[in-house]
Coordinates of C-alpha atoms in Angstrom, one line a residue:
M1 CA 0.0 0.0 0.0
N2 CA 1.2 3.5 -0.8
D3 CA 0.6 6.8 0.9
A4 CA -2.0 7.9 -1.7
K5 CA -4.0 4.7 -1.3
F6 CA -4.0 5.1 2.5
C7 CA -5.2 8.7 2.2
S8 CA -7.9 7.5 -0.2
L9 CA -9.1 5.0 2.4
L10 CA -9.2 7.7 5.0
D11 CA -11.2 9.9 2.6
E12 CA -13.7 7.0 2.3
L13 CA -13.8 6.5 6.1
F14 CA -14.5 10.1 6.8
E15 CA -16.9 10.4 3.8
F16 CA -14.8 13.1 2.1
D17 CA -14.2 13.7 -1.6
E18 CA -11.2 11.9 -3.1
G19 CA -8.0 13.8 -2.4
T20 CA -9.2 15.7 0.6
I21 CA -7.0 14.1 3.3
Q22 CA -3.3 14.7 2.9
S23 CA -0.3 13.1 4.7
S24 CA 0.7 16.3 6.4
Q25 CA -2.7 16.8 8.1
T26 CA -2.9 16.5 11.8
L27 CA -5.2 13.6 12.7
T28 CA -7.2 15.3 15.4
E29 CA -7.8 18.3 13.1
I30 CA -9.6 16.2 10.5
S31 CA -13.2 17.3 10.5
G32 CA -15.3 14.6 12.0
W33 CA -12.4 13.0 14.1
S34 CA -14.0 11.3 17.1
S35 CA -13.9 8.1 19.2
L36 CA -16.2 6.6 16.6
T37 CA -14.0 7.3 13.7
L38 CA -11.0 6.0 15.7
V39 CA -12.9 2.7 16.0
G40 CA -13.7 2.8 12.3
L41 CA -10.0 3.5 11.5
I42 CA -9.0 0.5 13.6
A43 CA -11.5 -1.7 11.7
M44 CA -10.4 -0.3 8.3
M45 CA -6.7 -1.0 8.9
D46 CA -7.6 -4.5 10.0
E47 CA -9.9 -5.2 7.0
E48 CA -7.9 -3.4 4.3
C49 CA -4.3 -4.1 5.5
G50 CA -4.5 -7.0 7.9
V51 CA -3.0 -5.0 10.7
A52 CA -4.4 -4.8 14.2
M53 CA -3.3 -1.3 15.2
P54 CA -3.7 -0.6 19.0
P55 CA -5.6 2.6 19.8
K56 CA -2.7 4.0 21.8
V57 CA -0.4 3.7 18.8
I58 CA -3.0 5.6 16.6
L59 CA -3.4 8.3 19.3
S60 CA 0.4 8.7 19.6
C61 CA 0.5 9.7 15.9
K62 CA 0.3 13.4 15.2
T63 CA -0.2 13.4 11.4
V64 CA -1.7 11.1 8.8
G65 CA 1.9 10.5 7.6
D66 CA 2.9 9.4 11.1
L67 CA 0.0 6.9 11.1
F68 CA 0.9 5.6 7.6
A69 CA 4.5 5.1 8.8
Q70 CA 3.3 3.1 11.8
L71 CA 1.1 1.0 9.4
Q72 CA 4.1 0.4 7.1
A73 CA 6.3 -0.6 10.1
R74 CA 3.7 -3.1 11.2
L75 CA 3.3 -4.5 7.7
Q76 CA 7.1 -4.9 7.3
G77 CA 7.2 -6.6 10.7
S78 CA 4.5 -9.1 9.7
R79 CA 6.3 -9.9 6.5
A80 CA 9.6 -10.4 8.3
A81 CA 7.9 -12.8 10.8
A82 CA 6.4 -14.9 8.0

């Protein structure tokens, strides 16, 4: 998965037009960010990427890019373990 695809999935999750969310955006400043979207984000990463991301890891990320980096690190870790 690349950065653009990840942002596209976030656009879908938040019900935004394609290309709205950018890597540099602060997660908590995304319109509609809430505990419910956090749960949706966890589910989306599990379904789309096969990664179970703990809420504390997501909440430690400042930007969309930080979150994508965490996702990539977990994807790389799961490939290395296989």
